[in-house]
JSON list of C-alpha atoms in Angstrom, two decimals:
[
{"chain": "A", "resi": 1, "resn": "UNK", "atom": "CA", "xyz": [118.25, 66.90, -129.06]},
{"chain": "A", "resi": 2, "resn": "UNK", "atom": "CA", "xyz": [117.93, 70.40, -130.42]},
{"chain": "A", "resi": 3, "resn": "UNK", "atom": "CA", "xyz": [119.58, 71.17, -133.76]},
{"chain": "A", "resi": 4, "resn": "UNK", "atom": "CA", "xyz": [122.19, 73.91, -133.44]},
{"chain": "A", "resi": 5, "resn": "UNK", "atom": "CA", "xyz": [123.11, 76.07, -136.39]},
{"chain": "A", "resi": 6, "resn": "UNK", "atom": "CA", "xyz": [126.79, 76.59, -137.08]},
{"chain": "A", "resi": 7, "resn": "UNK", "atom": "CA", "xyz": [128.05, 80.13, -137.63]},
{"chain": "A", "resi": 8, "resn": "UNK", "atom": "CA", "xyz": [128.52, 79.25, -141.31]},
{"chain": "A", "resi": 9, "resn": "UNK", "atom": "CA", "xyz": [124.90, 78.03, -141.65]},
{"chain": "A", "resi": 10, "resn": "UNK", "atom": "CA", "xyz": [123.60, 81.10, -139.83]},
{"chain": "A", "resi": 11, "resn": "UNK", "atom": "CA", "xyz": [125.56, 83.39, -142.15]},
{"chain": "A", "resi": 12, "resn": "UNK", "atom": "CA", "xyz": [124.37, 81.47, -145.26]},
{"chain": "A", "resi": 13, "resn": "UNK", "atom": "CA", "xyz": [120.70, 81.71, -144.23]},
{"chain": "A", "resi": 14, "resn": "UNK", "atom": "CA", "xyz": [120.94, 85.45, -143.54]},
{"chain": "A", "resi": 15, "resn": "UNK", "atom": "CA", "xyz": [122.25, 86.06, -147.08]},
{"chain": "A", "resi": 16, "resn": "UNK", "atom": "CA", "xyz": [119.23, 84.41, -148.74]},
{"chain": "A", "resi": 17, "resn": "UNK", "atom": "CA", "xyz": [116.49, 86.55, -150.29]},
{"chain": "A", "resi": 18, "resn": "UNK", "atom": "CA", "xyz": [112.92, 86.41, -148.95]},
{"chain": "A", "resi": 19, "resn": "UNK", "atom": "CA", "xyz": [111.72, 83.65, -151.31]},
{"chain": "A", "resi": 20, "resn": "UNK", "atom": "CA", "xyz": [114.81, 81.52, -150.61]},
{"chain": "A", "resi": 21, "resn": "UNK", "atom": "CA", "xyz": [114.33, 82.02, -146.86]},
{"chain": "A", "resi": 22, "resn": "UNK", "atom": "CA", "xyz": [110.70, 80.92, -147.20]},
{"chain": "A", "resi": 23, "resn": "UNK", "atom": "CA", "xyz": [111.75, 77.72, -149.02]},
{"chain": "A", "resi": 24, "resn": "UNK", "atom": "CA", "xyz": [114.44, 77.12, -146.38]},
{"chain": "A", "resi": 25, "resn": "UNK", "atom": "CA", "xyz": [111.91, 77.71, -143.57]},
{"chain": "A", "resi": 26, "resn": "UNK", "atom": "CA", "xyz": [109.44, 75.19, -145.00]},
{"chain": "A", "resi": 27, "resn": "UNK", "atom": "CA", "xyz": [112.12, 72.51, -145.42]},
{"chain": "A", "resi": 28, "resn": "UNK", "atom": "CA", "xyz": [113.67, 73.13, -141.98]},
{"chain": "A", "resi": 29, "resn": "UNK", "atom": "CA", "xyz": [110.29, 73.07, -140.19]},
{"chain": "A", "resi": 30, "resn": "UNK", "atom": "CA", "xyz": [109.31, 69.87, -142.03]},
{"chain": "A", "resi": 31, "resn": "UNK", "atom": "CA", "xyz": [112.60, 68.29, -140.93]},
{"chain": "A", "resi": 32, "resn": "UNK", "atom": "CA", "xyz": [112.82, 69.62, -137.35]},
{"chain": "A", "resi": 33, "resn": "UNK", "atom": "CA", "xyz": [109.07, 69.87, -136.64]},
{"chain": "A", "resi": 34, "resn": "UNK", "atom": "CA", "xyz": [109.34, 73.15, -134.73]},
{"chain": "A", "resi": 35, "resn": "UNK", "atom": "CA", "xyz": [108.39, 76.76, -135.44]},
{"chain": "A", "resi": 36, "resn": "UNK", "atom": "CA", "xyz": [110.03, 79.45, -133.33]},
{"chain": "A", "resi": 37, "resn": "UNK", "atom": "CA", "xyz": [108.23, 82.61, -132.21]},
{"chain": "A", "resi": 38, "resn": "UNK", "atom": "CA", "xyz": [109.06, 85.43, -129.81]},
{"chain": "A", "resi": 39, "resn": "UNK", "atom": "CA", "xyz": [107.00, 85.81, -126.66]},
{"chain": "A", "resi": 40, "resn": "UNK", "atom": "CA", "xyz": [106.82, 88.20, -123.72]},
{"chain": "A", "resi": 41, "resn": "UNK", "atom": "CA", "xyz": [104.60, 88.48, -120.64]},
{"chain": "A", "resi": 42, "resn": "UNK", "atom": "CA", "xyz": [101.67, 89.56, -122.84]},
{"chain": "A", "resi": 43, "resn": "UNK", "atom": "CA", "xyz": [101.92, 86.71, -125.37]},
{"chain": "A", "resi": 44, "resn": "UNK", "atom": "CA", "xyz": [103.51, 86.46, -128.79]},
{"chain": "A", "resi": 45, "resn": "UNK", "atom": "CA", "xyz": [105.12, 89.35, -130.65]},
{"chain": "A", "resi": 46, "resn": "UNK", "atom": "CA", "xyz": [103.42, 90.92, -133.66]},
{"chain": "A", "resi": 47, "resn": "UNK", "atom": "CA", "xyz": [104.82, 93.05, -136.46]},
{"chain": "A", "resi": 48, "resn": "UNK", "atom": "CA", "xyz": [103.17, 95.07, -139.23]},
{"chain": "A", "resi": 49, "resn": "UNK", "atom": "CA", "xyz": [103.94, 94.15, -142.83]},
{"chain": "A", "resi": 50, "resn": "UNK", "atom": "CA", "xyz": [102.13, 94.76, -146.10]},
{"chain": "A", "resi": 51, "resn": "UNK", "atom": "CA", "xyz": [99.19, 96.32, -144.21]},
{"chain": "A", "resi": 52, "resn": "UNK", "atom": "CA", "xyz": [98.81, 93.10, -142.20]},
{"chain": "A", "resi": 53, "resn": "UNK", "atom": "CA", "xyz": [99.36, 92.31, -138.55]},
{"chain": "A", "resi": 54, "resn": "UNK", "atom": "CA", "xyz": [101.78, 89.39, -138.59]},
{"chain": "A", "resi": 55, "resn": "UNK", "atom": "CA", "xyz": [103.41, 86.94, -136.23]},
{"chain": "A", "resi": 56, "resn": "UNK", "atom": "CA", "xyz": [107.08, 86.58, -137.21]},
{"chain": "A", "resi": 57, "resn": "UNK", "atom": "CA", "xyz": [108.33, 82.96, -137.32]},
{"chain": "A", "resi": 58, "resn": "UNK", "atom": "CA", "xyz": [111.70, 81.26, -137.66]},
{"chain": "A", "resi": 59, "resn": "UNK", "atom": "CA", "xyz": [112.88, 77.66, -138.16]},
{"chain": "A", "resi": 60, "resn": "UNK", "atom": "CA", "xyz": [115.66, 77.85, -135.54]},
{"chain": "A", "resi": 61, "resn": "UNK", "atom": "CA", "xyz": [116.04, 79.39, -132.09]},
{"chain": "A", "resi": 62, "resn": "UNK", "atom": "CA", "xyz": [119.27, 81.14, -133.12]},
{"chain": "A", "resi": 63, "resn": "UNK", "atom": "CA", "xyz": [117.50, 83.05, -135.89]},
{"chain": "A", "resi": 64, "resn": "UNK", "atom": "CA", "xyz": [114.65, 84.11, -133.59]},
{"chain": "A", "resi": 65, "resn": "UNK", "atom": "CA", "xyz": [117.11, 85.14, -130.87]},
{"chain": "A", "resi": 66, "resn": "UNK", "atom": "CA", "xyz": [118.80, 87.59, -133.25]},
{"chain": "A", "resi": 67, "resn": "UNK", "atom": "CA", "xyz": [115.63, 89.70, -132.88]},
{"chain": "A", "resi": 68, "resn": "UNK", "atom": "CA", "xyz": [115.83, 89.90, -129.09]},
{"chain": "A", "resi": 69, "resn": "UNK", "atom": "CA", "xyz": [117.10, 93.45, -128.81]},
{"chain": "A", "resi": 70, "resn": "UNK", "atom": "CA", "xyz": [115.77, 96.99, -128.57]},
{"chain": "A", "resi": 71, "resn": "UNK", "atom": "CA", "xyz": [111.99, 97.01, -128.12]},
{"chain": "A", "resi": 72, "resn": "UNK", "atom": "CA", "xyz": [112.03, 93.19, -128.03]},
{"chain": "A", "resi": 73, "resn": "UNK", "atom": "CA", "xyz": [114.88, 92.83, -125.51]},
{"chain": "A", "resi": 74, "resn": "UNK", "atom": "CA", "xyz": [112.40, 91.51, -122.92]},
{"chain": "A", "resi": 75, "resn": "UNK", "atom": "CA", "xyz": [111.25, 88.68, -125.23]},
{"chain": "A", "resi": 76, "resn": "UNK", "atom": "CA", "xyz": [112.29, 85.05, -125.34]},
{"chain": "A", "resi": 77, "resn": "UNK", "atom": "CA", "xyz": [112.29, 82.58, -128.22]},
{"chain": "A", "resi": 78, "resn": "UNK", "atom": "CA", "xyz": [109.75, 79.81, -127.82]},
{"chain": "A", "resi": 79, "resn": "UNK", "atom": "CA", "xyz": [109.31, 76.66, -129.91]},
{"chain": "A", "resi": 80, "resn": "UNK", "atom": "CA", "xyz": [105.89, 75.53, -131.08]},
{"chain": "A", "resi": 81, "resn": "UNK", "atom": "CA", "xyz": [105.65, 71.90, -132.16]},
{"chain": "A", "resi": 82, "resn": "UNK", "atom": "CA", "xyz": [104.58, 71.77, -135.82]},
{"chain": "A", "resi": 83, "resn": "UNK", "atom": "CA", "xyz": [101.58, 69.52, -135.03]},
{"chain": "A", "resi": 84, "resn": "UNK", "atom": "CA", "xyz": [100.37, 72.03, -132.42]},
{"chain": "A", "resi": 85, "resn": "UNK", "atom": "CA", "xyz": [100.92, 74.81, -134.96]},
{"chain": "A", "resi": 86, "resn": "UNK", "atom": "CA", "xyz": [98.84, 73.02, -137.57]},
{"chain": "A", "resi": 87, "resn": "UNK", "atom": "CA", "xyz": [96.12, 71.89, -135.15]},
{"chain": "A", "resi": 88, "resn": "UNK", "atom": "CA", "xyz": [95.70, 75.03, -133.03]},
{"chain": "A", "resi": 89, "resn": "UNK", "atom": "CA", "xyz": [97.74, 78.00, -134.18]},
{"chain": "A", "resi": 90, "resn": "UNK", "atom": "CA", "xyz": [96.54, 78.01, -137.79]},
{"chain": "A", "resi": 91, "resn": "UNK", "atom": "CA", "xyz": [92.86, 78.32, -136.83]},
{"chain": "A", "resi": 92, "resn": "UNK", "atom": "CA", "xyz": [93.69, 80.74, -134.00]},
{"chain": "A", "resi": 93, "resn": "UNK", "atom": "CA", "xyz": [95.66, 83.04, -136.27]},
{"chain": "A", "resi": 94, "resn": "UNK", "atom": "CA", "xyz": [92.89, 82.88, -138.88]},
{"chain": "A", "resi": 95, "resn": "UNK", "atom": "CA", "xyz": [90.34, 83.78, -136.21]},
{"chain": "A", "resi": 96, "resn": "UNK", "atom": "CA", "xyz": [92.46, 86.74, -135.10]},
{"chain": "A", "resi": 97, "resn": "UNK", "atom": "CA", "xyz": [92.95, 87.77, -138.74]},
{"chain": "A", "resi": 98, "resn": "UNK", "atom": "CA", "xyz": [96.72, 87.57, -138.44]},
{"chain": "A", "resi": 99, "resn": "UNK", "atom": "CA", "xyz": [99.19, 86.78, -141.20]},
{"chain": "A", "resi": 100, "resn": "UNK", "atom": "CA", "xyz": [102.63, 85.20, -140.81]},
{"chain": "A", "resi": 101, "resn": "UNK", "atom": "CA", "xyz": [105.96, 86.90, -141.57]},
{"chain": "A", "resi": 102, "resn": "UNK", "atom": "CA", "xyz": [108.24, 84.01, -142.47]},
{"chain": "A", "resi": 103, "resn": "UNK", "atom": "CA", "xyz": [111.90, 84.40, -141.50]},
{"chain": "A", "resi": 104, "resn": "UNK", "atom": "CA", "xyz": [112.05, 88.20, -141.51]},
{"chain": "A", "resi": 105, "resn": "UNK", "atom": "CA", "xyz": [115.41, 89.94, -141.82]},
{"chain": "A", "resi": 106, "resn": "UNK", "atom": "CA", "xyz": [116.74, 93.45, -141.38]},
{"chain": "A", "resi": 107, "resn": "UNK", "atom": "CA", "xyz": [115.51, 94.39, -144.88]},
{"chain": "A", "resi": 108, "resn": "UNK", "atom": "CA", "xyz": [111.90, 93.39, -144.36]},
{"chain": "A", "resi": 109, "resn": "UNK", "atom": "CA", "xyz": [109.30, 90.95, -143.13]},
{"chain": "A", "resi": 110, "resn": "UNK", "atom": "CA", "xyz": [110.26, 88.09, -145.42]},
{"chain": "A", "resi": 111, "resn": "UNK", "atom": "CA", "xyz": [107.41, 86.36, -147.22]},
{"chain": "A", "resi": 112, "resn": "UNK", "atom": "CA", "xyz": [104.02, 87.24, -145.70]},
{"chain": "A", "resi": 113, "resn": "UNK", "atom": "CA", "xyz": [101.49, 84.40, -145.93]},
{"chain": "A", "resi": 114, "resn": "UNK", "atom": "CA", "xyz": [98.09, 83.58, -144.52]},
{"chain": "A", "resi": 115, "resn": "UNK", "atom": "CA", "xyz": [97.94, 80.81, -141.90]},
{"chain": "A", "resi": 116, "resn": "UNK", "atom": "CA", "xyz": [96.07, 78.36, -144.16]},
{"chain": "A", "resi": 117, "resn": "UNK", "atom": "CA", "xyz": [98.60, 78.85, -146.96]},
{"chain": "A", "resi": 118, "resn": "UNK", "atom": "CA", "xyz": [101.55, 78.14, -144.68]},
{"chain": "A", "resi": 119, "resn": "UNK", "atom": "CA", "xyz": [99.78, 75.12, -143.16]},
{"chain": "A", "resi": 120, "resn": "UNK", "atom": "CA", "xyz": [99.08, 73.65, -146.60]},
{"chain": "A", "resi": 121, "resn": "UNK", "atom": "CA", "xyz": [102.68, 74.19, -147.71]},
{"chain": "A", "resi": 122, "resn": "UNK", "atom": "CA", "xyz": [104.06, 72.59, -144.53]},
{"chain": "A", "resi": 123, "resn": "UNK", "atom": "CA", "xyz": [101.71, 69.60, -144.77]},
{"chain": "A", "resi": 124, "resn": "UNK", "atom": "CA", "xyz": [102.69, 69.03, -148.42]},
{"chain": "A", "resi": 125, "resn": "UNK", "atom": "CA", "xyz": [106.39, 69.27, -147.55]},
{"chain": "A", "resi": 126, "resn": "UNK", "atom": "CA", "xyz": [106.07, 66.86, -144.61]},
{"chain": "A", "resi": 127, "resn": "UNK", "atom": "CA", "xyz": [104.17, 64.36, -146.82]},
{"chain": "A", "resi": 128, "resn": "UNK", "atom": "CA", "xyz": [106.88, 64.64, -149.48]},
{"chain": "A", "resi": 129, "resn": "UNK", "atom": "CA", "xyz": [109.52, 63.91, -146.83]},
{"chain": "A", "resi": 130, "resn": "UNK", "atom": "CA", "xyz": [107.65, 60.87, -145.50]}
]
């Protein structure tokens, strides 16, 4: 069963600053074991932030879906299982020299991290939860 955010939770998350959203993302992904991305017919969506090409990620479908408008109106939110992310995406993103924009909002890209850094943080959080 997919976890659905309430309107109150959605509003609370969107009022957090970038560091708080990063901490929330790590905890939510460790709990729900999914990372949400946006995809189109060409693959996953990229953004530019801090002179890096980044893949934006979210912990919930509802947060990702807020970005499906304008130039991204043809995109869909897609879940990536956290184990698949750690096993395949981390090395793939490293190989493509891509960074990760964690839970971006209208003010900016959120916290921008390298794939290995996010993987290490997620693994530590999941071990702490175990």
